[in-house]
Amino acid sequence: MSKQGLPVVEAPGCCAPLVSEPLRDGEAAELAPLFKALGDPVRLRLLSLIASHAGGEACVCDLTGAFDLTAPTISHHLKVLRQAGLIDSERRGTWVYYWINPPALERLSAVLAPRAVPV
């Protein structure tokens, strides 16, 4: 568990790509919340905005202007991403800054990797 009591996402290598072998029950149960969190267009876009922001982190003040949504709605979506382990955050004065959790994205990438094509 992280210091915020959230599950820690392990580094890639734990899961074979879907095309190599079926996921075990436990692997599927661990990965499902990550995919579920990304199943919303706002959250997917938030993750993209955070990941592509200069310096690798974004202030919530940098994110809210990109959406025609209320601040509480944006906060809810950020909370879902944080609870899934896809992002992390830190309060600095008045603002909260967010950054991606690279091991979580690497894990998703590893499980979705295509079968290697022989050369």
Short mmCIF file of N, CA and C in Angstrom, two decimals:
data_model
loop_
_atom_site.label_atom_id
_atom_site.label_comp_id
_atom_site.label_asym_id
_atom_site.label_seq_id
_atom_site.Cartn_x
_atom_site.Cartn_y
_atom_site.Cartn_z
N MET A 1 0.83 -1.18 0.00
CA MET A 1 0.00 0.00 0.00
C MET A 1 0.88 1.24 0.00
N SER A 2 0.43 2.28 -0.71
CA SER A 2 1.15 3.54 -0.72
C SER A 2 0.89 4.28 0.58
N LYS A 3 1.56 5.42 0.75
CA LYS A 3 1.37 6.17 1.99
C LYS A 3 -0.04 6.74 2.09
N GLN A 4 -0.76 6.83 0.97
CA GLN A 4 -2.15 7.29 1.00
C GLN A 4 -3.12 6.13 1.18
N GLY A 5 -2.62 4.91 1.38
CA GLY A 5 -3.49 3.76 1.57
C GLY A 5 -4.00 3.17 0.27
N LEU A 6 -3.41 3.59 -0.86
CA LEU A 6 -3.84 3.10 -2.17
C LEU A 6 -2.99 1.92 -2.58
N PRO A 7 -3.52 1.02 -3.41
CA PRO A 7 -2.72 -0.12 -3.85
C PRO A 7 -1.53 0.35 -4.68
N VAL A 8 -0.40 -0.27 -4.47
CA VAL A 8 0.78 0.06 -5.24
C VAL A 8 0.79 -0.82 -6.47
N VAL A 9 0.96 -0.20 -7.63
CA VAL A 9 0.97 -0.95 -8.88
C VAL A 9 2.39 -1.42 -9.13
N GLU A 10 2.54 -2.71 -9.28
CA GLU A 10 3.84 -3.30 -9.51
C GLU A 10 4.35 -2.98 -10.90
N ALA A 11 5.64 -3.09 -11.07
CA ALA A 11 6.27 -2.85 -12.36
C ALA A 11 5.86 -3.92 -13.35
N PRO A 12 6.02 -3.64 -14.65
CA PRO A 12 5.65 -4.63 -15.65
C PRO A 12 6.49 -5.88 -15.53
N GLY A 13 6.06 -6.91 -16.20
CA GLY A 13 6.78 -8.16 -16.16
C GLY A 13 6.01 -9.21 -15.37
N CYS A 14 5.00 -8.76 -14.65
CA CYS A 14 4.21 -9.69 -13.86
C CYS A 14 3.19 -10.40 -14.73
N CYS A 15 2.82 -9.77 -15.79
CA CYS A 15 1.73 -10.29 -16.62
C CYS A 15 2.21 -10.50 -18.06
N ALA A 16 1.93 -11.67 -18.57
CA ALA A 16 2.25 -11.93 -19.97
C ALA A 16 1.24 -11.19 -20.84
N PRO A 17 1.63 -10.80 -22.05
CA PRO A 17 0.65 -10.17 -22.94
C PRO A 17 -0.56 -11.06 -23.16
N LEU A 18 -1.70 -10.44 -23.37
CA LEU A 18 -2.94 -11.18 -23.59
C LEU A 18 -2.82 -12.18 -24.74
N VAL A 19 -2.00 -11.85 -25.72
CA VAL A 19 -1.88 -12.74 -26.87
C VAL A 19 -1.00 -13.94 -26.58
N SER A 20 -0.27 -13.93 -25.46
CA SER A 20 0.61 -15.06 -25.11
C SER A 20 -0.12 -16.12 -24.31
N GLU A 21 -0.89 -15.67 -23.32
CA GLU A 21 -1.62 -16.60 -22.46
C GLU A 21 -2.76 -15.84 -21.80
N PRO A 22 -3.80 -16.54 -21.42
CA PRO A 22 -4.92 -15.88 -20.75
C PRO A 22 -4.50 -15.33 -19.39
N LEU A 23 -5.13 -14.25 -19.00
CA LEU A 23 -4.89 -13.69 -17.67
C LEU A 23 -5.43 -14.64 -16.60
N ARG A 24 -4.71 -14.71 -15.49
CA ARG A 24 -5.23 -15.46 -14.35
C ARG A 24 -6.27 -14.59 -13.66
N ASP A 25 -7.10 -15.20 -12.83
CA ASP A 25 -8.16 -14.47 -12.12
C ASP A 25 -7.61 -13.27 -11.37
N GLY A 26 -6.54 -13.48 -10.61
CA GLY A 26 -5.95 -12.41 -9.81
C GLY A 26 -5.44 -11.26 -10.66
N GLU A 27 -4.79 -11.59 -11.79
CA GLU A 27 -4.28 -10.55 -12.68
C GLU A 27 -5.43 -9.72 -13.25
N ALA A 28 -6.47 -10.41 -13.68
CA ALA A 28 -7.63 -9.71 -14.24
C ALA A 28 -8.26 -8.79 -13.19
N ALA A 29 -8.36 -9.28 -11.96
CA ALA A 29 -8.96 -8.48 -10.89
C ALA A 29 -8.11 -7.25 -10.57
N GLU A 30 -6.79 -7.37 -10.67
CA GLU A 30 -5.91 -6.23 -10.41
C GLU A 30 -5.91 -5.23 -11.55
N LEU A 31 -6.04 -5.69 -12.77
CA LEU A 31 -5.99 -4.80 -13.94
C LEU A 31 -7.32 -4.12 -14.24
N ALA A 32 -8.42 -4.77 -13.89
CA ALA A 32 -9.74 -4.24 -14.25
C ALA A 32 -9.98 -2.81 -13.75
N PRO A 33 -9.63 -2.45 -12.51
CA PRO A 33 -9.86 -1.06 -12.07
C PRO A 33 -9.07 -0.04 -12.88
N LEU A 34 -7.89 -0.41 -13.36
CA LEU A 34 -7.11 0.51 -14.17
C LEU A 34 -7.82 0.76 -15.50
N PHE A 35 -8.26 -0.32 -16.13
CA PHE A 35 -8.95 -0.17 -17.41
C PHE A 35 -10.30 0.54 -17.22
N LYS A 36 -10.98 0.24 -16.12
CA LYS A 36 -12.26 0.90 -15.85
C LYS A 36 -12.06 2.40 -15.69
N ALA A 37 -11.00 2.80 -14.99
CA ALA A 37 -10.72 4.22 -14.81
C ALA A 37 -10.46 4.90 -16.15
N LEU A 38 -9.86 4.19 -17.08
CA LEU A 38 -9.56 4.76 -18.39
C LEU A 38 -10.74 4.68 -19.35
N GLY A 39 -11.82 4.05 -18.92
CA GLY A 39 -12.99 3.86 -19.78
C GLY A 39 -13.87 5.08 -19.91
N ASP A 40 -13.49 6.18 -19.33
CA ASP A 40 -14.25 7.43 -19.42
C ASP A 40 -13.44 8.43 -20.24
N PRO A 41 -14.05 9.08 -21.23
CA PRO A 41 -13.29 10.02 -22.07
C PRO A 41 -12.65 11.17 -21.31
N VAL A 42 -13.31 11.67 -20.28
CA VAL A 42 -12.74 12.77 -19.50
C VAL A 42 -11.49 12.29 -18.77
N ARG A 43 -11.55 11.11 -18.16
CA ARG A 43 -10.40 10.60 -17.43
C ARG A 43 -9.25 10.26 -18.38
N LEU A 44 -9.57 9.72 -19.52
CA LEU A 44 -8.53 9.40 -20.50
C LEU A 44 -7.83 10.69 -20.95
N ARG A 45 -8.63 11.71 -21.17
CA ARG A 45 -8.06 13.00 -21.59
C ARG A 45 -7.26 13.65 -20.46
N LEU A 46 -7.75 13.56 -19.23
CA LEU A 46 -7.00 14.08 -18.08
C LEU A 46 -5.64 13.40 -17.97
N LEU A 47 -5.63 12.08 -18.10
CA LEU A 47 -4.37 11.34 -18.03
C LEU A 47 -3.42 11.82 -19.12
N SER A 48 -3.94 12.01 -20.30
CA SER A 48 -3.13 12.48 -21.42
C SER A 48 -2.59 13.89 -21.17
N LEU A 49 -3.43 14.75 -20.65
CA LEU A 49 -3.00 16.13 -20.35
C LEU A 49 -1.89 16.13 -19.29
N ILE A 50 -2.05 15.31 -18.27
CA ILE A 50 -1.05 15.25 -17.21
C ILE A 50 0.26 14.68 -17.76
N ALA A 51 0.17 13.59 -18.49
CA ALA A 51 1.37 12.92 -19.01
C ALA A 51 2.14 13.79 -19.99
N SER A 52 1.44 14.58 -20.77
CA SER A 52 2.12 15.38 -21.79
C SER A 52 2.47 16.79 -21.32
N HIS A 53 2.12 17.12 -20.10
CA HIS A 53 2.40 18.47 -19.58
C HIS A 53 3.90 18.65 -19.37
N ALA A 54 4.38 19.86 -19.62
CA ALA A 54 5.80 20.17 -19.45
C ALA A 54 6.24 19.83 -18.03
N GLY A 55 7.35 19.14 -17.93
CA GLY A 55 7.86 18.77 -16.62
C GLY A 55 7.27 17.49 -16.07
N GLY A 56 6.28 16.91 -16.75
CA GLY A 56 5.71 15.64 -16.32
C GLY A 56 4.70 15.73 -15.20
N GLU A 57 4.33 16.95 -14.81
CA GLU A 57 3.29 17.11 -13.80
C GLU A 57 2.47 18.34 -14.14
N ALA A 58 1.22 18.32 -13.68
CA ALA A 58 0.32 19.43 -13.98
C ALA A 58 -0.44 19.84 -12.73
N CYS A 59 -0.59 21.13 -12.59
CA CYS A 59 -1.40 21.68 -11.51
C CYS A 59 -2.86 21.52 -11.91
N VAL A 60 -3.71 21.30 -10.93
CA VAL A 60 -5.14 21.18 -11.22
C VAL A 60 -5.61 22.45 -11.95
N CYS A 61 -4.98 23.58 -11.67
CA CYS A 61 -5.35 24.83 -12.34
C CYS A 61 -5.04 24.77 -13.84
N ASP A 62 -4.10 23.92 -14.25
CA ASP A 62 -3.77 23.74 -15.67
C ASP A 62 -4.77 22.82 -16.36
N LEU A 63 -5.51 22.03 -15.60
CA LEU A 63 -6.38 21.01 -16.17
C LEU A 63 -7.82 21.47 -16.33
N THR A 64 -8.31 22.27 -15.41
CA THR A 64 -9.74 22.60 -15.41
C THR A 64 -10.17 23.39 -16.62
N GLY A 65 -9.30 24.23 -17.16
CA GLY A 65 -9.66 25.05 -18.31
C GLY A 65 -9.85 24.25 -19.59
N ALA A 66 -9.37 23.03 -19.63
CA ALA A 66 -9.48 22.20 -20.84
C ALA A 66 -10.84 21.55 -20.99
N PHE A 67 -11.71 21.71 -19.98
CA PHE A 67 -13.00 21.03 -19.98
C PHE A 67 -14.12 22.02 -19.69
N ASP A 68 -15.27 21.71 -20.21
CA ASP A 68 -16.48 22.47 -19.90
C ASP A 68 -17.22 21.75 -18.78
N LEU A 69 -16.50 21.56 -17.67
CA LEU A 69 -17.03 20.84 -16.51
C LEU A 69 -16.73 21.64 -15.26
N THR A 70 -17.48 21.39 -14.22
CA THR A 70 -17.24 22.09 -12.96
C THR A 70 -15.99 21.53 -12.28
N ALA A 71 -15.41 22.33 -11.40
CA ALA A 71 -14.23 21.90 -10.66
C ALA A 71 -14.50 20.64 -9.84
N PRO A 72 -15.67 20.50 -9.17
CA PRO A 72 -15.92 19.26 -8.44
C PRO A 72 -15.96 18.02 -9.36
N THR A 73 -16.44 18.19 -10.57
CA THR A 73 -16.48 17.06 -11.52
C THR A 73 -15.07 16.67 -11.93
N ILE A 74 -14.23 17.66 -12.21
CA ILE A 74 -12.83 17.38 -12.55
C ILE A 74 -12.15 16.69 -11.37
N SER A 75 -12.40 17.19 -10.17
CA SER A 75 -11.81 16.59 -8.96
C SER A 75 -12.24 15.13 -8.80
N HIS A 76 -13.49 14.85 -9.09
CA HIS A 76 -13.97 13.47 -9.01
C HIS A 76 -13.20 12.57 -9.98
N HIS A 77 -13.05 13.02 -11.22
CA HIS A 77 -12.34 12.21 -12.22
C HIS A 77 -10.87 12.02 -11.83
N LEU A 78 -10.24 13.05 -11.29
CA LEU A 78 -8.86 12.92 -10.83
C LEU A 78 -8.77 11.94 -9.66
N LYS A 79 -9.75 11.95 -8.79
CA LYS A 79 -9.78 11.01 -7.66
C LYS A 79 -9.88 9.57 -8.16
N VAL A 80 -10.71 9.34 -9.17
CA VAL A 80 -10.85 7.99 -9.73
C VAL A 80 -9.51 7.52 -10.31
N LEU A 81 -8.84 8.40 -11.05
CA LEU A 81 -7.53 8.05 -11.62
C LEU A 81 -6.51 7.77 -10.51
N ARG A 82 -6.56 8.57 -9.46
CA ARG A 82 -5.63 8.39 -8.34
C ARG A 82 -5.92 7.09 -7.59
N GLN A 83 -7.18 6.80 -7.34
CA GLN A 83 -7.54 5.56 -6.65
C GLN A 83 -7.17 4.32 -7.45
N ALA A 84 -7.20 4.44 -8.77
CA ALA A 84 -6.80 3.32 -9.62
C ALA A 84 -5.28 3.15 -9.67
N GLY A 85 -4.56 4.15 -9.18
CA GLY A 85 -3.10 4.08 -9.19
C GLY A 85 -2.46 4.58 -10.46
N LEU A 86 -3.25 5.22 -11.32
CA LEU A 86 -2.71 5.73 -12.59
C LEU A 86 -1.98 7.06 -12.44
N ILE A 87 -2.37 7.84 -11.45
CA ILE A 87 -1.71 9.11 -11.17
C ILE A 87 -1.46 9.22 -9.67
N ASP A 88 -0.61 10.16 -9.32
CA ASP A 88 -0.39 10.49 -7.92
C ASP A 88 -0.44 12.00 -7.82
N SER A 89 -0.51 12.51 -6.58
CA SER A 89 -0.67 13.95 -6.41
C SER A 89 0.00 14.43 -5.14
N GLU A 90 0.16 15.75 -5.08
CA GLU A 90 0.73 16.39 -3.91
C GLU A 90 0.18 17.81 -3.82
N ARG A 91 -0.26 18.18 -2.63
CA ARG A 91 -0.72 19.55 -2.42
C ARG A 91 0.49 20.44 -2.17
N ARG A 92 0.52 21.56 -2.88
CA ARG A 92 1.56 22.57 -2.70
C ARG A 92 0.87 23.91 -2.52
N GLY A 93 0.74 24.32 -1.30
CA GLY A 93 0.02 25.55 -1.01
C GLY A 93 -1.45 25.37 -1.33
N THR A 94 -1.96 26.24 -2.19
CA THR A 94 -3.37 26.22 -2.57
C THR A 94 -3.68 25.14 -3.60
N TRP A 95 -2.70 24.78 -4.41
CA TRP A 95 -2.94 23.91 -5.56
C TRP A 95 -2.49 22.48 -5.33
N VAL A 96 -3.09 21.58 -6.09
CA VAL A 96 -2.69 20.17 -6.09
C VAL A 96 -2.04 19.89 -7.44
N TYR A 97 -0.90 19.24 -7.41
CA TYR A 97 -0.17 18.87 -8.62
C TYR A 97 -0.29 17.37 -8.84
N TYR A 98 -0.42 16.98 -10.09
CA TYR A 98 -0.62 15.58 -10.47
C TYR A 98 0.47 15.14 -11.43
N TRP A 99 0.83 13.88 -11.37
CA TRP A 99 1.76 13.27 -12.31
C TRP A 99 1.34 11.82 -12.50
N ILE A 100 1.77 11.26 -13.63
CA ILE A 100 1.40 9.88 -13.93
C ILE A 100 2.24 8.92 -13.10
N ASN A 101 1.74 7.72 -12.93
CA ASN A 101 2.44 6.65 -12.25
C ASN A 101 2.99 5.73 -13.36
N PRO A 102 4.25 5.93 -13.77
CA PRO A 102 4.79 5.15 -14.89
C PRO A 102 4.64 3.64 -14.76
N PRO A 103 4.86 3.03 -13.59
CA PRO A 103 4.69 1.57 -13.52
C PRO A 103 3.28 1.11 -13.88
N ALA A 104 2.27 1.92 -13.56
CA ALA A 104 0.89 1.54 -13.90
C ALA A 104 0.71 1.54 -15.42
N LEU A 105 1.22 2.57 -16.09
CA LEU A 105 1.09 2.61 -17.55
C LEU A 105 1.93 1.52 -18.21
N GLU A 106 3.10 1.25 -17.64
CA GLU A 106 3.94 0.18 -18.19
C GLU A 106 3.25 -1.18 -18.04
N ARG A 107 2.57 -1.36 -16.93
CA ARG A 107 1.86 -2.62 -16.71
C ARG A 107 0.74 -2.80 -17.73
N LEU A 108 -0.02 -1.73 -17.96
CA LEU A 108 -1.09 -1.80 -18.96
C LEU A 108 -0.50 -2.06 -20.34
N SER A 109 0.60 -1.38 -20.65
CA SER A 109 1.25 -1.58 -21.96
C SER A 109 1.75 -3.01 -22.11
N ALA A 110 2.32 -3.55 -21.03
CA ALA A 110 2.87 -4.90 -21.10
C ALA A 110 1.78 -5.93 -21.36
N VAL A 111 0.64 -5.77 -20.71
CA VAL A 111 -0.42 -6.77 -20.88
C VAL A 111 -1.08 -6.64 -22.26
N LEU A 112 -1.02 -5.45 -22.85
CA LEU A 112 -1.64 -5.23 -24.16
C LEU A 112 -0.67 -5.37 -25.32
N ALA A 113 0.59 -5.68 -25.02
CA ALA A 113 1.60 -5.76 -26.06
C ALA A 113 1.20 -6.79 -27.13
N PRO A 114 1.40 -6.43 -28.39
CA PRO A 114 1.09 -7.39 -29.47
C PRO A 114 2.12 -8.51 -29.49
N ARG A 115 1.73 -9.57 -30.12
CA ARG A 115 2.64 -10.71 -30.29
C ARG A 115 3.82 -10.25 -31.15
N ALA A 116 5.00 -10.65 -30.74
CA ALA A 116 6.21 -10.29 -31.51
C ALA A 116 6.13 -10.95 -32.89
N VAL A 117 6.44 -10.17 -33.90
CA VAL A 117 6.43 -10.67 -35.27
C VAL A 117 7.85 -11.10 -35.61
N PRO A 118 8.03 -12.37 -36.02
CA PRO A 118 9.39 -12.83 -36.37
C PRO A 118 9.90 -12.06 -37.59
N VAL A 119 11.16 -11.78 -37.57
CA VAL A 119 11.77 -11.02 -38.67
C VAL A 119 12.42 -11.93 -39.66
#
